[in-house]
Amino acid sequence: MYSMIPFGRMSNSFNDLFDEFERSMFPASQRQLPAFRTDIQDKGDHYLLEADLPGFNKGDIDLHLQDGVLTITAKHQETSEKKEEGKYLCRERRCGSYQRSFDVSGIQEENITAAYDNGVLKLILPKQGEVIPQSRKIAIE
């Protein structure tokens, strides 16, 4: 019969020592998942930001805009419901959060739109129009 432990995850292995060390050094509240990946494209009159956030529900994602900085936060929360717990042979899924910030100076902040579909967050960031320098004649008194 085959073991249910994933390949390369044998108990009392060298990797378990590093996992235990990480858990002892950083409390669960301070551990974060690695930053999520994004693509930003220049589409002429706007930028398109696409962020990979697989496994999140739309309600788990927060977009916050303050002082020209857009912050994207996504959190996995463990539910407080107590279900009949079975004996885990391997448990790799954890709760945690992602957070990244982007400078959005030069963007029409009031016209930013967002959509989330199939694990990809898409933001349309409209550019501000070019500032045309004004000239005027100054009269000498």
Tab-separated table of C-alpha atoms in Angstrom:
chain	number	residue	atom	x	y	z
A	1	MET	CA	0.000	0.000	0.000
A	2	TYR	CA	1.232	3.497	-0.825
A	3	SER	CA	1.777	6.178	1.798
A	4	MET	CA	-0.392	9.308	1.773
A	5	ILE	CA	2.587	11.552	2.600
A	6	PRO	CA	3.524	13.658	-0.472
A	7	PHE	CA	6.743	12.744	-2.247
A	8	GLY	CA	9.732	14.374	-0.584
A	9	ARG	CA	7.864	15.061	2.690
A	10	MET	CA	8.962	12.249	4.951
A	11	SER	CA	8.595	12.835	8.672
A	12	ASN	CA	11.726	13.674	10.671
A	13	SER	CA	13.379	14.911	7.493
A	14	PHE	CA	15.830	17.768	7.118
A	15	ASN	CA	13.036	20.024	5.739
A	16	ASP	CA	11.003	19.533	8.911
A	17	LEU	CA	13.857	21.083	10.905
A	18	PHE	CA	13.632	24.281	8.848
A	19	ASP	CA	9.822	24.358	9.154
A	20	GLU	CA	10.095	24.033	12.932
A	21	PHE	CA	12.775	26.732	13.038
A	22	GLU	CA	10.553	29.117	11.028
A	23	ARG	CA	7.568	28.445	13.306
A	24	SER	CA	9.666	29.060	16.426
A	25	MET	CA	11.217	32.307	15.142
A	26	PHE	CA	8.065	33.961	13.788
A	27	PRO	CA	4.624	33.766	15.391
A	28	ALA	CA	1.774	32.863	13.031
A	29	SER	CA	0.512	36.459	13.128
A	30	GLN	CA	3.791	37.710	11.614
A	31	ARG	CA	4.246	35.055	8.933
A	32	GLN	CA	3.141	36.148	5.486
A	33	LEU	CA	2.897	34.395	2.183
A	34	PRO	CA	5.318	35.554	-0.522
A	35	ALA	CA	4.229	38.573	-2.574
A	36	PHE	CA	1.842	37.869	-5.446
A	37	ARG	CA	2.886	38.396	-9.042
A	38	THR	CA	1.620	41.259	-11.188
A	39	ASP	CA	1.831	42.403	-14.792
A	40	ILE	CA	1.408	46.071	-15.695
A	41	GLN	CA	0.795	47.021	-19.332
A	42	ASP	CA	0.711	50.476	-20.917
A	43	LYS	CA	-2.427	50.551	-23.072
A	44	GLY	CA	-2.057	54.145	-24.308
A	45	ASP	CA	-4.728	56.040	-22.384
A	46	HIS	CA	-4.583	53.719	-19.347
A	47	TYR	CA	-2.509	51.090	-17.575
A	48	LEU	CA	-3.751	47.538	-17.050
A	49	LEU	CA	-2.574	45.892	-13.826
A	50	GLU	CA	-3.199	42.152	-13.561
A	51	ALA	CA	-2.467	40.418	-10.240
A	52	ASP	CA	-2.507	36.652	-9.734
A	53	LEU	CA	-4.521	35.855	-6.603
A	54	PRO	CA	-5.659	32.235	-7.043
A	55	GLY	CA	-7.730	30.664	-4.308
A	56	PHE	CA	-9.144	33.918	-2.971
A	57	ASN	CA	-12.782	34.991	-2.930
A	58	LYS	CA	-13.628	38.518	-4.044
A	59	GLY	CA	-14.469	39.406	-0.420
A	60	ASP	CA	-10.945	38.405	0.701
A	61	ILE	CA	-9.372	41.159	-1.439
A	62	ASP	CA	-9.121	44.785	-0.292
A	63	LEU	CA	-8.064	47.734	-2.457
A	64	HIS	CA	-7.069	50.865	-0.561
A	65	LEU	CA	-6.039	54.186	-2.104
A	66	GLN	CA	-4.370	56.857	0.005
A	67	ASP	CA	-1.941	59.686	-0.786
A	68	GLY	CA	-1.174	58.421	-4.303
A	69	VAL	CA	-0.470	54.854	-3.156
A	70	LEU	CA	-2.682	51.912	-4.127
A	71	THR	CA	-2.427	48.965	-1.721
A	72	ILE	CA	-3.760	45.530	-2.625
A	73	THR	CA	-4.303	43.179	0.311
A	74	ALA	CA	-5.602	39.609	0.116
A	75	LYS	CA	-6.149	37.507	3.246
A	76	HIS	CA	-6.830	33.833	3.804
A	77	GLN	CA	-8.615	33.476	7.148
A	78	GLU	CA	-9.220	30.236	8.986
A	79	THR	CA	-12.816	29.796	9.993
A	80	SER	CA	-13.591	29.531	13.673
A	81	GLU	CA	-16.059	26.703	13.106
A	82	LYS	CA	-14.996	23.503	14.806
A	83	LYS	CA	-15.666	20.565	12.550
A	84	GLU	CA	-14.789	17.023	13.399
A	85	GLU	CA	-11.051	17.097	12.954
A	86	GLY	CA	-9.436	14.092	11.354
A	87	LYS	CA	-5.830	13.114	11.736
A	88	TYR	CA	-3.783	15.046	9.203
A	89	LEU	CA	-0.970	13.231	7.462
A	90	CYS	CA	0.129	16.426	5.762
A	91	ARG	CA	-1.142	19.989	6.180
A	92	GLU	CA	0.383	22.571	3.827
A	93	ARG	CA	-2.504	25.013	3.440
A	94	ARG	CA	-2.198	27.898	5.879
A	95	CYS	CA	-3.848	31.176	6.583
A	96	GLY	CA	-1.913	34.306	5.761
A	97	SER	CA	-1.972	37.480	3.751
A	98	TYR	CA	-0.496	39.101	0.682
A	99	GLN	CA	0.073	42.833	0.418
A	100	ARG	CA	1.649	45.024	-2.248
A	101	SER	CA	1.628	48.766	-2.799
A	102	PHE	CA	1.904	50.716	-6.040
A	103	ASP	CA	2.610	54.394	-6.761
A	104	VAL	CA	-0.353	55.721	-8.743
A	105	SER	CA	0.747	59.317	-9.200
A	106	GLY	CA	-0.273	60.447	-12.680
A	107	ILE	CA	-3.431	58.318	-12.509
A	108	GLN	CA	-7.039	59.544	-12.393
A	109	GLU	CA	-7.695	58.015	-8.975
A	110	GLU	CA	-11.468	58.565	-9.086
A	111	ASN	CA	-11.769	56.542	-12.335
A	112	ILE	CA	-9.876	53.378	-11.313
A	113	THR	CA	-11.965	50.250	-11.945
A	114	ALA	CA	-11.393	46.683	-10.731
A	115	ALA	CA	-12.660	43.219	-11.663
A	116	TYR	CA	-11.815	39.782	-10.265
A	117	ASP	CA	-12.305	36.633	-12.318
A	118	ASN	CA	-10.735	33.150	-12.189
A	119	GLY	CA	-8.057	34.139	-9.681
A	120	VAL	CA	-6.902	37.240	-11.577
A	121	LEU	CA	-7.520	40.766	-10.289
A	122	LYS	CA	-7.628	43.300	-13.142
A	123	LEU	CA	-7.335	47.028	-12.476
A	124	ILE	CA	-7.755	49.694	-15.134
A	125	LEU	CA	-5.760	52.775	-14.159
A	126	PRO	CA	-6.657	55.722	-16.464
A	127	LYS	CA	-3.819	58.138	-17.088
A	128	GLN	CA	-4.183	61.826	-16.373
A	129	GLY	CA	-4.074	64.030	-19.438
A	130	GLU	CA	-0.795	65.707	-20.268
A	131	VAL	CA	-0.279	68.978	-18.482
A	132	ILE	CA	0.156	71.669	-21.122
A	133	PRO	CA	2.353	74.481	-19.894
A	134	GLN	CA	0.483	77.732	-19.931
A	135	SER	CA	2.110	80.889	-21.191
A	136	ARG	CA	0.985	84.446	-20.688
A	137	LYS	CA	2.318	87.867	-21.354
A	138	ILE	CA	3.252	89.968	-18.356
A	139	ALA	CA	2.675	93.675	-18.664
A	140	ILE	CA	5.406	96.035	-17.458
A	141	GLU	CA	4.142	98.847	-15.251
